[in-house]
Coordinates of C-alpha atoms and ligand atoms in Angstrom, one line a residue:
M19 CA -2.5 -17.9 -28.9
Q20 CA -4.8 -19.2 -26.2
G21 CA -4.0 -19.8 -22.5
I22 CA -5.9 -19.9 -19.3
A23 CA -7.3 -16.5 -18.3
A24 CA -5.7 -16.0 -14.9
S25 CA -6.1 -12.3 -14.1
D26 CA -8.3 -9.7 -15.8
G27 CA -6.8 -6.8 -17.7
I28 CA -5.4 -5.8 -21.1
A29 CA -1.8 -5.2 -21.7
I30 CA 0.0 -4.0 -24.9
G31 CA 3.8 -3.8 -25.1
P32 CA 7.1 -5.5 -25.8
A33 CA 7.8 -9.0 -24.5
F34 CA 10.6 -9.7 -22.0
R35 CA 11.7 -13.4 -22.1
Y36 CA 12.6 -14.5 -18.6
A37 CA 14.5 -17.7 -18.4
V38 CA 16.6 -19.2 -15.7
P39 CA 20.0 -19.7 -17.4
D40 CA 21.4 -23.2 -17.5
L41 CA 24.5 -22.8 -15.3
T42 CA 25.8 -26.4 -15.8
I43 CA 29.6 -26.3 -15.4
P44 CA 31.3 -27.6 -18.6
I45 CA 33.6 -30.5 -18.7
R46 CA 36.8 -29.3 -20.5
P47 CA 40.5 -29.6 -20.1
I48 CA 42.2 -26.8 -18.0
E49 CA 44.1 -24.1 -19.9
Q50 CA 47.3 -22.4 -18.6
P51 CA 46.5 -21.0 -15.1
N52 CA 47.2 -17.5 -16.3
I53 CA 44.6 -17.9 -19.1
E54 CA 42.0 -19.2 -16.6
L55 CA 42.8 -16.4 -14.3
A56 CA 42.5 -13.8 -17.0
R57 CA 39.1 -15.1 -17.8
F58 CA 38.1 -14.7 -14.2
Q59 CA 39.3 -11.1 -14.3
I60 CA 37.4 -10.3 -17.5
A61 CA 34.2 -11.8 -16.0
Q62 CA 34.7 -9.7 -12.9
E63 CA 35.0 -6.6 -15.0
Q64 CA 31.9 -7.5 -17.0
A65 CA 29.9 -8.2 -13.8
R66 CA 31.1 -4.9 -12.4
L67 CA 29.7 -3.1 -15.5
E68 CA 26.4 -5.0 -15.3
L69 CA 26.0 -4.2 -11.6
H70 CA 26.9 -0.6 -12.2
S71 CA 24.3 -0.1 -14.9
L72 CA 21.6 -2.0 -12.8
R73 CA 22.4 0.3 -9.9
E74 CA 22.1 3.4 -12.0
N75 CA 18.9 2.2 -13.5
V76 CA 17.3 1.4 -10.2
A77 CA 18.4 4.6 -8.6
S78 CA 16.9 6.7 -11.3
R79 CA 13.6 4.9 -11.0
T80 CA 13.1 4.7 -7.2
Q81 CA 13.4 7.3 -4.5
G82 CA 14.6 5.0 -1.8
D83 CA 18.2 3.7 -2.1
D84 CA 17.5 0.3 -0.6
L85 CA 17.4 -1.6 -3.9
A86 CA 20.3 0.3 -5.3
A87 CA 22.3 -0.5 -2.2
I88 CA 21.9 -4.2 -2.9
F89 CA 23.9 -3.8 -6.1
D90 CA 26.5 -1.8 -4.2
A91 CA 26.8 -4.7 -1.9
H92 CA 27.2 -7.1 -4.8
E93 CA 29.9 -5.0 -6.3
M94 CA 31.8 -5.1 -3.0
M95 CA 31.5 -8.8 -2.8
L96 CA 32.8 -9.1 -6.3
D97 CA 35.9 -7.1 -5.4
D98 CA 36.4 -9.0 -2.1
P99 CA 40.0 -10.3 -2.1
T100 CA 38.9 -13.5 -0.3
L101 CA 36.9 -14.4 -3.4
A102 CA 39.8 -13.7 -5.7
D103 CA 42.2 -15.6 -3.4
K104 CA 40.0 -18.7 -3.3
V105 CA 39.5 -18.7 -7.1
T106 CA 43.2 -18.3 -7.7
S107 CA 44.3 -21.1 -5.4
Q108 CA 41.7 -23.4 -6.9
I109 CA 42.9 -22.6 -10.5
Q110 CA 46.5 -23.2 -9.3
E111 CA 45.4 -26.7 -8.1
G112 CA 44.2 -27.5 -11.7
I113 CA 40.5 -26.6 -11.5
I114 CA 38.9 -24.8 -14.4
V115 CA 37.7 -21.2 -13.7
E116 CA 33.9 -22.0 -13.9
Q117 CA 34.2 -24.7 -11.2
A118 CA 36.6 -22.5 -9.2
V119 CA 34.0 -19.6 -9.1
A120 CA 31.2 -22.0 -8.2
D121 CA 33.2 -23.6 -5.4
A122 CA 34.6 -20.4 -4.0
T123 CA 31.2 -18.6 -3.9
Q124 CA 29.5 -21.7 -2.4
E125 CA 32.1 -21.9 0.3
L126 CA 31.8 -18.2 1.1
A127 CA 28.0 -18.4 1.2
A128 CA 28.0 -21.5 3.5
M129 CA 30.4 -19.6 5.9
L130 CA 28.0 -16.6 6.0
A131 CA 24.9 -18.8 6.3
G132 CA 26.4 -20.4 9.4
M133 CA 26.8 -17.1 11.2
A134 CA 24.4 -16.4 14.1
D135 CA 24.0 -12.8 13.1
E136 CA 20.9 -12.6 10.9
Y137 CA 22.4 -9.7 8.8
F138 CA 25.4 -11.7 7.8
A139 CA 23.4 -14.9 7.3
A140 CA 21.1 -13.1 4.9
R141 CA 24.2 -12.0 2.8
A142 CA 24.7 -15.7 1.9
A143 CA 22.1 -15.3 -0.8
D144 CA 23.9 -12.2 -2.1
V145 CA 27.2 -14.1 -2.5
Q146 CA 25.3 -16.8 -4.3
D147 CA 23.8 -14.2 -6.6
V148 CA 27.3 -12.8 -7.4
G149 CA 28.6 -16.3 -8.1
R150 CA 25.7 -17.0 -10.5
R151 CA 26.4 -13.8 -12.3
L152 CA 30.1 -14.6 -12.8
L153 CA 29.3 -18.1 -13.9
R154 CA 26.7 -16.9 -16.4
I155 CA 29.2 -14.5 -17.9
L156 CA 31.9 -17.2 -18.1
L157 CA 29.4 -19.4 -19.9
G158 CA 28.7 -16.6 -22.3
L159 CA 24.9 -16.4 -21.5
P160 CA 22.8 -13.2 -21.6
D161 CA 21.4 -11.6 -18.4
T162 CA 17.7 -12.5 -18.4
A163 CA 17.1 -11.7 -14.7
L164 CA 13.9 -9.8 -14.0
S165 CA 16.0 -7.1 -12.2
N166 CA 17.3 -6.3 -15.7
L167 CA 14.0 -4.9 -17.0
Q168 CA 14.4 -1.4 -18.4
V169 CA 11.2 -0.7 -20.2
P170 CA 7.6 -1.6 -19.2
S171 CA 7.1 -5.1 -20.7
I172 CA 5.0 -8.2 -20.7
I173 CA 7.0 -11.0 -18.9
I174 CA 7.1 -14.3 -20.8
A175 CA 8.3 -17.2 -18.7
R176 CA 8.0 -21.0 -18.3
D177 CA 6.8 -20.3 -14.7
L178 CA 7.4 -17.8 -12.0
T179 CA 8.5 -18.9 -8.5
P180 CA 7.9 -16.7 -5.4
S181 CA 11.6 -15.7 -5.4
D182 CA 11.4 -14.6 -9.0
T183 CA 8.4 -12.5 -8.4
A184 CA 9.8 -10.9 -5.2
K185 CA 12.2 -9.1 -7.5
L186 CA 9.5 -7.8 -9.8
D187 CA 9.2 -4.0 -10.1
P188 CA 5.4 -3.6 -10.6
D189 CA 6.1 -0.3 -12.5
L190 CA 7.9 -2.1 -15.2
V191 CA 5.7 -5.1 -15.6
L192 CA 2.6 -4.8 -17.8
G193 CA 1.5 -8.4 -17.3
F194 CA 2.7 -11.9 -17.4
C195 CA 2.3 -15.0 -19.5
T196 CA 3.6 -18.4 -18.4
A197 CA 3.9 -21.8 -20.1
F198 CA 2.9 -23.7 -16.9
G199 CA 0.5 -23.2 -14.1
G200 CA -3.2 -23.1 -13.5
L201 CA -5.8 -20.7 -12.1
T202 CA -4.5 -21.0 -8.5
S203 CA -0.8 -21.4 -9.2
H204 CA 1.5 -18.9 -7.4
S205 CA 2.0 -16.7 -10.5
A206 CA -1.8 -16.4 -11.0
I207 CA -2.5 -15.5 -7.4
L208 CA 0.3 -12.9 -7.5
A209 CA -1.0 -11.3 -10.7
R210 CA -4.4 -10.8 -9.1
T211 CA -2.8 -9.4 -6.0
L212 CA -0.8 -6.9 -8.0
G213 CA -3.7 -6.2 -10.3
L214 CA -1.7 -7.2 -13.4
P215 CA -3.2 -9.1 -16.3
A216 CA -2.0 -12.7 -16.5
I217 CA -2.4 -15.7 -18.8
V218 CA -1.0 -19.0 -17.6
G219 CA -0.7 -22.5 -19.0
L220 CA 0.1 -21.4 -22.5
G221 CA 2.3 -24.4 -23.0
S222 CA 6.1 -24.5 -23.6
E223 CA 5.9 -24.6 -27.4
T224 CA 3.9 -21.3 -27.5
V225 CA 6.2 -19.6 -25.1
E226 CA 9.3 -20.7 -27.0
T227 CA 8.1 -18.8 -30.1
I228 CA 8.2 -15.4 -28.3
K229 CA 11.4 -13.4 -28.2
T230 CA 12.4 -10.4 -26.1
G231 CA 11.2 -7.2 -27.9
D232 CA 8.3 -8.9 -29.8
M233 CA 5.2 -6.7 -29.7
L234 CA 2.4 -8.4 -27.8
L235 CA -1.2 -7.8 -26.8
M236 CA -2.7 -9.8 -24.0
D237 CA -6.3 -10.1 -22.7
G238 CA -6.3 -11.5 -19.2
A239 CA -10.1 -11.8 -19.2
T240 CA -10.2 -14.3 -22.1
G241 CA -6.7 -15.8 -22.1
A242 CA -5.9 -14.5 -25.6
L243 CA -2.4 -13.6 -26.5
I244 CA -1.7 -11.8 -29.8
L245 CA 1.7 -11.6 -31.4
A246 CA 2.4 -8.5 -33.5
P247 CA -1.1 -7.1 -33.3
D248 CA -2.2 -4.8 -36.1
E249 CA -3.2 -1.1 -35.5
A250 CA -6.9 -1.8 -35.7
T251 CA -6.7 -4.6 -33.1
I252 CA -4.6 -2.4 -30.8
T253 CA -7.1 0.5 -31.1
R254 CA -10.0 -1.8 -30.4
Y255 CA -8.4 -3.3 -27.3
R256 CA -7.2 0.2 -26.0
K257 CA -10.8 1.3 -26.1
T258 CA -12.0 -1.7 -24.1
K259 CA -9.2 -1.2 -21.7
Q260 CA -10.1 2.4 -21.1
E261 CA -13.8 1.6 -20.6
K262 CA -13.0 -1.2 -18.2
E263 CA -10.6 1.0 -16.2
S264 CA -13.0 3.9 -15.9
R265 CA -15.8 1.5 -14.8
L266 CA -13.6 0.1 -12.1
L267 CA -12.7 3.6 -10.9
I268 CA -16.3 4.4 -10.4
I269 CA -16.9 1.1 -8.5
K270 CA -13.8 1.6 -6.4
A271 CA -15.3 4.9 -5.2
S272 CA -17.9 3.1 -3.1
A273 CA -15.6 0.3 -2.0
Q274 CA -15.1 1.8 1.5
N275 CA -18.8 1.3 2.3
E276 CA -20.0 -1.9 3.9
A277 CA -21.2 -4.7 1.6
R278 CA -24.9 -5.3 2.1
T279 CA -27.3 -7.3 -0.1
A280 CA -30.2 -5.4 -1.6
D281 CA -32.2 -6.4 1.5
G282 CA -29.6 -4.9 3.8
R283 CA -28.0 -8.2 5.0
R284 CA -24.4 -7.5 6.0
V285 CA -21.8 -9.6 4.3
E286 CA -18.1 -9.2 5.3
V287 CA -15.7 -8.7 2.4
A288 CA -12.1 -9.2 3.4
A289 CA -8.7 -9.4 1.8
N290 CA -6.1 -12.2 1.4
I291 CA -2.7 -10.7 2.2
G292 CA 0.9 -11.7 2.6
E293 CA 2.9 -8.8 4.0
E294 CA 2.8 -5.2 5.1
E295 CA 2.6 -3.7 1.6
T296 CA -0.5 -5.9 0.7
A297 CA -2.1 -4.9 4.1
R298 CA -2.0 -1.3 3.1
E299 CA -3.5 -2.1 -0.2
A300 CA -6.3 -4.1 1.5
V301 CA -7.4 -1.0 3.4
E302 CA -7.2 1.1 0.3
Y303 CA -9.5 -1.2 -1.6
G304 CA -12.1 -1.4 1.1
A305 CA -11.3 -4.6 3.0
E306 CA -13.3 -5.0 6.2
G307 CA -10.7 -7.4 7.5
V308 CA -8.2 -10.0 6.5
G309 CA -9.7 -13.4 5.8
L310 CA -6.3 -15.0 5.1
L311 CA -2.8 -13.8 6.2
R312 CA -0.4 -16.2 4.5
T313 CA 2.7 -16.5 6.6
E314 CA 4.8 -18.6 4.2
F315 CA 6.7 -15.6 2.8
L316 CA 8.5 -15.3 6.1
Y317 CA 9.9 -18.8 5.8
L318 CA 10.7 -19.1 2.1
N319 CA 13.6 -17.3 0.4
E320 CA 15.5 -17.3 3.8
T321 CA 18.5 -19.1 4.9
H322 CA 17.2 -19.5 8.5
A323 CA 13.8 -20.0 10.0
P324 CA 12.6 -16.5 11.1
D325 CA 13.0 -16.1 14.9
E326 CA 10.3 -15.1 17.3
E327 CA 11.2 -11.4 17.4
K328 CA 11.3 -11.0 13.7
Q329 CA 7.9 -12.7 13.3
Y330 CA 6.5 -10.6 16.2
R331 CA 7.7 -7.4 14.6
I332 CA 6.2 -8.3 11.2
Y333 CA 2.9 -9.5 12.5
K334 CA 2.5 -6.5 14.8
A335 CA 3.2 -4.1 11.9
I336 CA 0.4 -5.8 9.8
F337 CA -2.1 -5.9 12.7
E338 CA -1.5 -2.2 13.3
I339 CA -2.2 -1.4 9.7
M340 CA -5.5 -3.3 10.0
G341 CA -6.4 -1.5 13.3
Q342 CA -9.5 -3.1 14.8
R343 CA -10.5 -5.0 11.7
P344 CA -10.5 -8.8 12.2
V345 CA -7.4 -10.5 10.9
I346 CA -7.2 -14.3 10.4
I347 CA -3.6 -15.4 10.4
R348 CA -2.9 -18.8 9.1
T349 CA -0.1 -20.9 10.6
L350 CA 2.7 -22.1 8.4
D351 CA 1.5 -23.8 5.2
I352 CA 4.6 -25.2 3.4
G353 CA 5.5 -28.6 2.0
G354 CA 8.0 -30.5 0.0
D355 CA 7.0 -29.0 -3.3
K356 CA 9.0 -25.8 -2.3
P357 CA 11.1 -26.7 0.7
P358 CA 13.0 -23.9 2.4
S359 CA 16.8 -24.5 2.2
Y360 CA 17.2 -24.9 5.9
M361 CA 14.6 -27.6 6.5
P362 CA 15.0 -31.3 6.0
F363 CA 12.1 -32.2 3.7
P364 CA 12.1 -35.7 2.4
Q365 CA 11.9 -36.4 -1.3
E366 CA 8.2 -37.3 -1.8
M367 CA 6.3 -38.9 -4.7
N368 CA 3.3 -36.7 -4.0
P369 CA 4.3 -33.6 -2.0
F370 CA 0.7 -32.3 -2.1
L371 CA -0.4 -35.4 -0.3
G372 CA 2.6 -35.5 1.9
W373 CA 4.3 -34.0 4.8
R374 CA 3.1 -30.4 4.7
A375 CA 1.2 -27.7 6.5
I376 CA -0.2 -28.7 9.9
R377 CA 1.2 -32.2 9.5
M378 CA 4.7 -30.8 9.4
C379 CA 4.1 -28.3 12.2
L380 CA 2.8 -30.9 14.6
E381 CA 6.1 -32.7 14.3
E382 CA 8.5 -29.7 14.0
T383 CA 7.3 -28.5 17.4
S384 CA 9.8 -25.8 18.1
L385 CA 9.1 -24.2 14.7
F386 CA 5.4 -24.3 15.4
Q387 CA 5.6 -22.9 18.9
T388 CA 7.9 -20.1 17.9
Q389 CA 5.3 -19.0 15.4
L390 CA 2.4 -19.3 17.9
R391 CA 4.3 -17.3 20.5
A392 CA 4.9 -14.5 18.1
I393 CA 1.3 -14.5 17.0
L394 CA -0.2 -14.5 20.5
R395 CA 2.2 -11.8 21.6
A396 CA 1.6 -9.6 18.6
A397 CA -2.2 -10.0 18.9
I398 CA -2.5 -7.9 22.0
G399 CA -5.0 -5.1 21.4
H400 CA -6.1 -6.4 18.0
N401 CA -8.9 -8.5 16.7
V402 CA -6.8 -11.5 15.7
R403 CA -7.9 -15.1 14.9
V404 CA -5.6 -18.1 14.3
M405 CA -6.3 -20.6 11.5
F406 CA -4.8 -24.0 10.9
P407 CA -4.4 -25.3 7.3
M408 CA -5.0 -28.8 5.9
I409 CA -6.9 -30.2 8.9
I410 CA -8.5 -33.6 8.2
D411 CA -10.0 -34.7 11.5
L412 CA -10.9 -33.8 15.1
D413 CA -7.8 -35.4 16.6
E414 CA -5.5 -33.4 14.5
L415 CA -7.4 -30.2 15.3
R416 CA -7.3 -31.0 19.0
C417 CA -3.6 -31.7 18.8
A418 CA -3.0 -28.3 17.1
R419 CA -5.2 -26.5 19.7
N420 CA -3.2 -28.2 22.4
F421 CA -0.1 -26.5 21.1
I422 CA -1.8 -23.1 21.6
A423 CA -2.8 -24.1 25.1
Q424 CA 0.8 -25.1 25.9
T425 CA 2.2 -21.9 24.3
E426 CA -0.2 -19.8 26.4
A427 CA 0.8 -21.7 29.6
E428 CA 4.5 -21.2 28.7
L429 CA 4.1 -17.4 28.1
R430 CA 2.1 -17.1 31.3
R431 CA 4.8 -18.9 33.3
E432 CA 7.5 -16.6 31.8
G433 CA 5.3 -13.5 32.6
V434 CA 5.2 -12.5 28.9
A435 CA 2.1 -10.6 27.9
F436 CA -0.1 -12.1 25.2
A437 CA -3.6 -11.9 23.9
E438 CA -6.0 -14.3 25.7
H439 CA -8.9 -16.2 24.2
V440 CA -7.8 -15.8 20.6
P441 CA -10.5 -17.6 18.4
V442 CA -9.1 -20.6 16.6
G443 CA -10.5 -21.9 13.3
I444 CA -9.5 -24.1 10.4
M445 CA -9.3 -24.1 6.7
V446 CA -11.8 -26.4 5.0
E447 CA -9.6 -27.4 2.1
T448 CA -9.7 -31.2 2.2
P449 CA -12.9 -33.1 1.3
A450 CA -12.5 -34.8 4.8
A451 CA -12.9 -31.5 6.6
A452 CA -15.9 -30.5 4.4
V453 CA -17.6 -33.8 5.2
L454 CA -16.8 -33.6 8.9
T455 CA -17.6 -29.9 9.5
D456 CA -20.3 -30.8 12.1
I457 CA -17.8 -32.9 14.1
L458 CA -15.0 -30.4 13.7
A459 CA -17.3 -27.6 14.9
D460 CA -16.8 -29.0 18.4
A461 CA -13.3 -27.7 18.4
A462 CA -13.3 -24.9 15.8
D463 CA -14.5 -21.4 16.4
F464 CA -14.9 -20.7 12.7
F465 CA -14.3 -22.1 9.3
S466 CA -12.8 -20.8 6.1
L467 CA -13.2 -22.6 2.8
G468 CA -10.0 -23.0 0.9
T469 CA -11.4 -23.8 -2.5
N470 CA -8.0 -23.8 -4.2
D471 CA -7.0 -27.0 -2.5
L472 CA -10.6 -28.2 -2.0
T473 CA -11.0 -28.3 -5.8
Q474 CA -7.6 -30.0 -6.2
Y475 CA -8.3 -32.7 -3.7
T476 CA -12.0 -33.2 -4.5
L477 CA -11.4 -33.6 -8.2
A478 CA -7.9 -35.2 -7.9
V479 CA -6.6 -32.5 -10.2
D480 CA -3.2 -30.9 -9.6
R481 CA -3.9 -27.2 -9.2
G482 CA -0.6 -26.2 -10.8
N483 CA -0.5 -28.6 -13.8
E484 CA -1.5 -27.0 -17.1
K485 CA -2.0 -30.4 -18.6
V486 CA -5.1 -30.9 -16.4
A487 CA -6.0 -27.3 -16.1
A488 CA -9.2 -27.8 -18.1
L489 CA -10.4 -30.3 -15.4
Y490 CA -9.7 -27.8 -12.6
Q491 CA -13.2 -26.5 -12.1
P492 CA -14.0 -24.9 -8.8
L493 CA -17.6 -24.6 -10.0
H494 CA -17.8 -28.4 -10.4
P495 CA -21.0 -29.8 -8.9
A496 CA -19.0 -32.0 -6.5
V497 CA -17.1 -28.9 -5.1
L498 CA -20.3 -26.9 -4.9
R499 CA -22.0 -29.6 -2.9
L500 CA -19.1 -29.8 -0.5
I501 CA -19.2 -26.0 0.0
K502 CA -23.0 -26.1 0.6
R503 CA -22.6 -28.9 3.1
T504 CA -19.9 -27.1 5.0
I505 CA -21.9 -23.9 5.2
D506 CA -25.0 -25.7 6.4
S507 CA -23.3 -27.9 9.0
A508 CA -21.3 -25.0 10.4
H509 CA -24.5 -22.8 10.7
Q510 CA -26.4 -25.6 12.3
K511 CA -23.7 -25.6 15.0
G512 CA -23.8 -21.9 15.3
K513 CA -20.4 -21.4 13.6
W514 CA -19.3 -18.7 11.1
V515 CA -18.0 -19.7 7.6
G516 CA -15.9 -17.6 5.3
M517 CA -14.1 -18.4 2.1
C518 CA -10.5 -17.5 1.3
G519 CA -9.9 -19.6 -1.8
E520 CA -9.8 -17.7 -5.1
L521 CA -13.4 -18.6 -5.8
A522 CA -14.6 -16.1 -3.2
G523 CA -13.4 -13.2 -5.5
M524 CA -14.8 -14.5 -8.7
P525 CA -18.0 -12.7 -9.9
K526 CA -19.3 -15.9 -11.5
A527 CA -19.3 -17.6 -8.1
I528 CA -20.3 -14.7 -5.7
P529 CA -24.1 -14.9 -6.4
I530 CA -24.1 -18.7 -5.6
L531 CA -22.0 -18.3 -2.5
L532 CA -24.2 -15.4 -1.3
G533 CA -27.3 -17.6 -1.8
M534 CA -25.7 -20.4 0.2
G535 CA -25.3 -18.0 3.1
L536 CA -21.5 -17.6 3.2
D537 CA -20.7 -15.2 6.0
E538 CA -17.4 -13.8 4.7
F539 CA -15.7 -13.4 1.3
S540 CA -11.9 -13.0 1.3
M541 CA -10.0 -12.2 -1.9
A542 CA -7.2 -10.3 -3.6
S543 CA -7.7 -6.7 -2.5
R544 CA -8.2 -5.5 -6.1
S545 CA -11.2 -7.8 -6.5
I546 CA -13.0 -6.2 -3.5
P547 CA -14.7 -3.2 -5.2
L548 CA -16.4 -5.3 -7.9
A549 CA -17.4 -8.0 -5.3
K550 CA -19.1 -5.4 -3.1
H551 CA -20.8 -3.9 -6.1
L552 CA -22.1 -7.3 -7.1
I553 CA -23.3 -8.1 -3.6
R554 CA -25.3 -4.9 -3.4
K555 CA -27.1 -5.7 -6.6
L556 CA -28.6 -9.0 -5.3
S557 CA -31.5 -9.5 -3.0
D558 CA -31.3 -12.5 -0.6
A559 CA -34.2 -14.3 -2.3
Q560 CA -32.6 -13.8 -5.8
A561 CA -29.2 -15.1 -4.6
A562 CA -30.9 -18.1 -2.9
Q563 CA -32.7 -18.9 -6.1
I564 CA -29.5 -18.7 -8.1
A565 CA -27.7 -21.0 -5.7
E566 CA -30.5 -23.5 -5.8
H567 CA -30.6 -23.5 -9.6
A568 CA -26.8 -23.8 -9.8
L569 CA -26.8 -26.8 -7.4
S570 CA -29.5 -28.5 -9.5
L571 CA -27.3 -28.5 -12.6
S572 CA -25.3 -31.6 -13.4
S573 CA -22.0 -30.3 -14.9
A574 CA -19.5 -27.5 -14.4
I575 CA -20.0 -26.4 -18.0
D576 CA -23.7 -25.9 -17.4
I577 CA -23.1 -24.0 -14.2
E578 CA -20.5 -21.7 -15.9
E579 CA -23.0 -21.0 -18.7
Y580 CA -25.8 -20.3 -16.3
M581 CA -23.6 -17.9 -14.3
K582 CA -22.5 -16.1 -17.5
S583 CA -26.1 -15.4 -18.3
I584 CA -26.7 -14.2 -14.7
L585 CA -23.8 -11.8 -14.9
V586 CA -25.0 -10.4 -18.2
E587 CA -28.5 -9.9 -16.6
L588 CA -26.9 -8.0 -13.7
G589 CA -24.8 -5.9 -16.1
I590 CA -21.4 -7.1 -14.7
Ligands
PEP29 C1 -6.8 -22.6 -0.6 O1 -6.3 -23.7 -0.6 O2 -7.9 -22.3 -1.0 C2 -6.1 -21.5 0.1 C3 -6.6 -20.3 0.3 O3 -4.8 -21.7 0.5 P1 -3.5 -21.7 -0.5 O4 -3.9 -21.1 -1.8 O5 -2.5 -20.9 0.2 O6 -3.1 -23.1 -0.6
MG30 MG1 -4.5 -24.3 0.6

């Protein structure tokens, strides 16, 4: 089976089919109330057994008790008399048990979510989880949650959302394969961050043929997925896997050294990170800074927008891990495609062209200012830069900068300490910004090319839609020309340009970008050792010549072919 090669690596092991169960409440006549009630009690007992075994399983695998404690909390909620009372009274009113469970847990969750105390508010999600478990049992469906994984497996799913993957235990996941998604979809980026092999865009039909327990072999470098591989194939791939891993180990040993071209020109290699854990990894893999700190994780999967103190604490912890290394923190970049539950996002025909990122922040002013206050306060004593996403013109950039000036004035007035003169830059991820870099340079201290969106918007190809995944070509001549134009215009204005889109970490693109004079490459931490190794192999003249030749080619296929030959020549 063939999908899109999304994250390098070979995995061999059993499949684990992950599917979100269909919890539609059936339409059926009500039975005797005591029968409905008995079904509730049986479901409660079954849920108790499931939670107990999950708890035991987690406790035996992890040292910390944090995760195990979640299942304890779920068990307590399950036995909470308020829940049983609500379900009983609904049943007595003539409502079937499935509906009664859904209503009762929804009501309890809404009550918790409304509490001012953050701890209780966060428990709303737990009650909902318990409700879904009971409903699933009542509907006679198996537990396919990822928290259920017991043996190291290859995850097979239609798609993986951020909340699905937050529950992943990396020790039990060998890799993942999804029906949907493209190279820069959430699951692909996550796989590269975790260093797990991934194949995306396999298509629903292919994924439907795989069952939990089926033996699989996946090659994340080519996108090949083999069902029931024979011994000879397994042996061959095992050998390749070992060779690859030992080569990477050797390369990793020199990752802490600076990246310099063969002529000694210094190029900064930084990491894209999301939270504390990935910051530590960035340091381990030789990141010289953070080229993109995505702050979305703080806002999604929550029942409330994070308050200033919470953000301050989290940003501070990350800045401290990075010490004096530069950290570019991006302001909130969310939209209607994945709205958080607590924000009123309109239903949009084209959420990727809609009310998102900086557009939303400029209107939701208190949300924006809370984030800016937390960033400026946490930045004291660190080398922090602020970056705005999705900017399309100078007015928008000036408006966003004004919010920083206002926030600074407010903090000064209140006598609250904050970092002064924090550099402010923008993502170049719309064709408009790429074309207007010279004008934007009047108000931007630096630029960072976001090629994930720049490719999507330049080619009019949805980055997450596997139907058009073949058209999603970051090495398309149109994208390359916009990248070149951005770098040249910024340099003419004396401004620095980095890249934090996925392209920056791809060996096939690095020689071209180096030749165009890109100042900083920011990527998933695990891609850093190989990127540095490659940069060291190239002289400036050689890279410039590769860039010039690539730019002269007329199609993405020709550029890909050309770069393949260059990498072979370089022994990569
Ligand atoms: C990009 O668009 O290239 C980028 C880095 O941002 P994100 O992937 O978060 O949209
Ligand atoms: Mg983007």
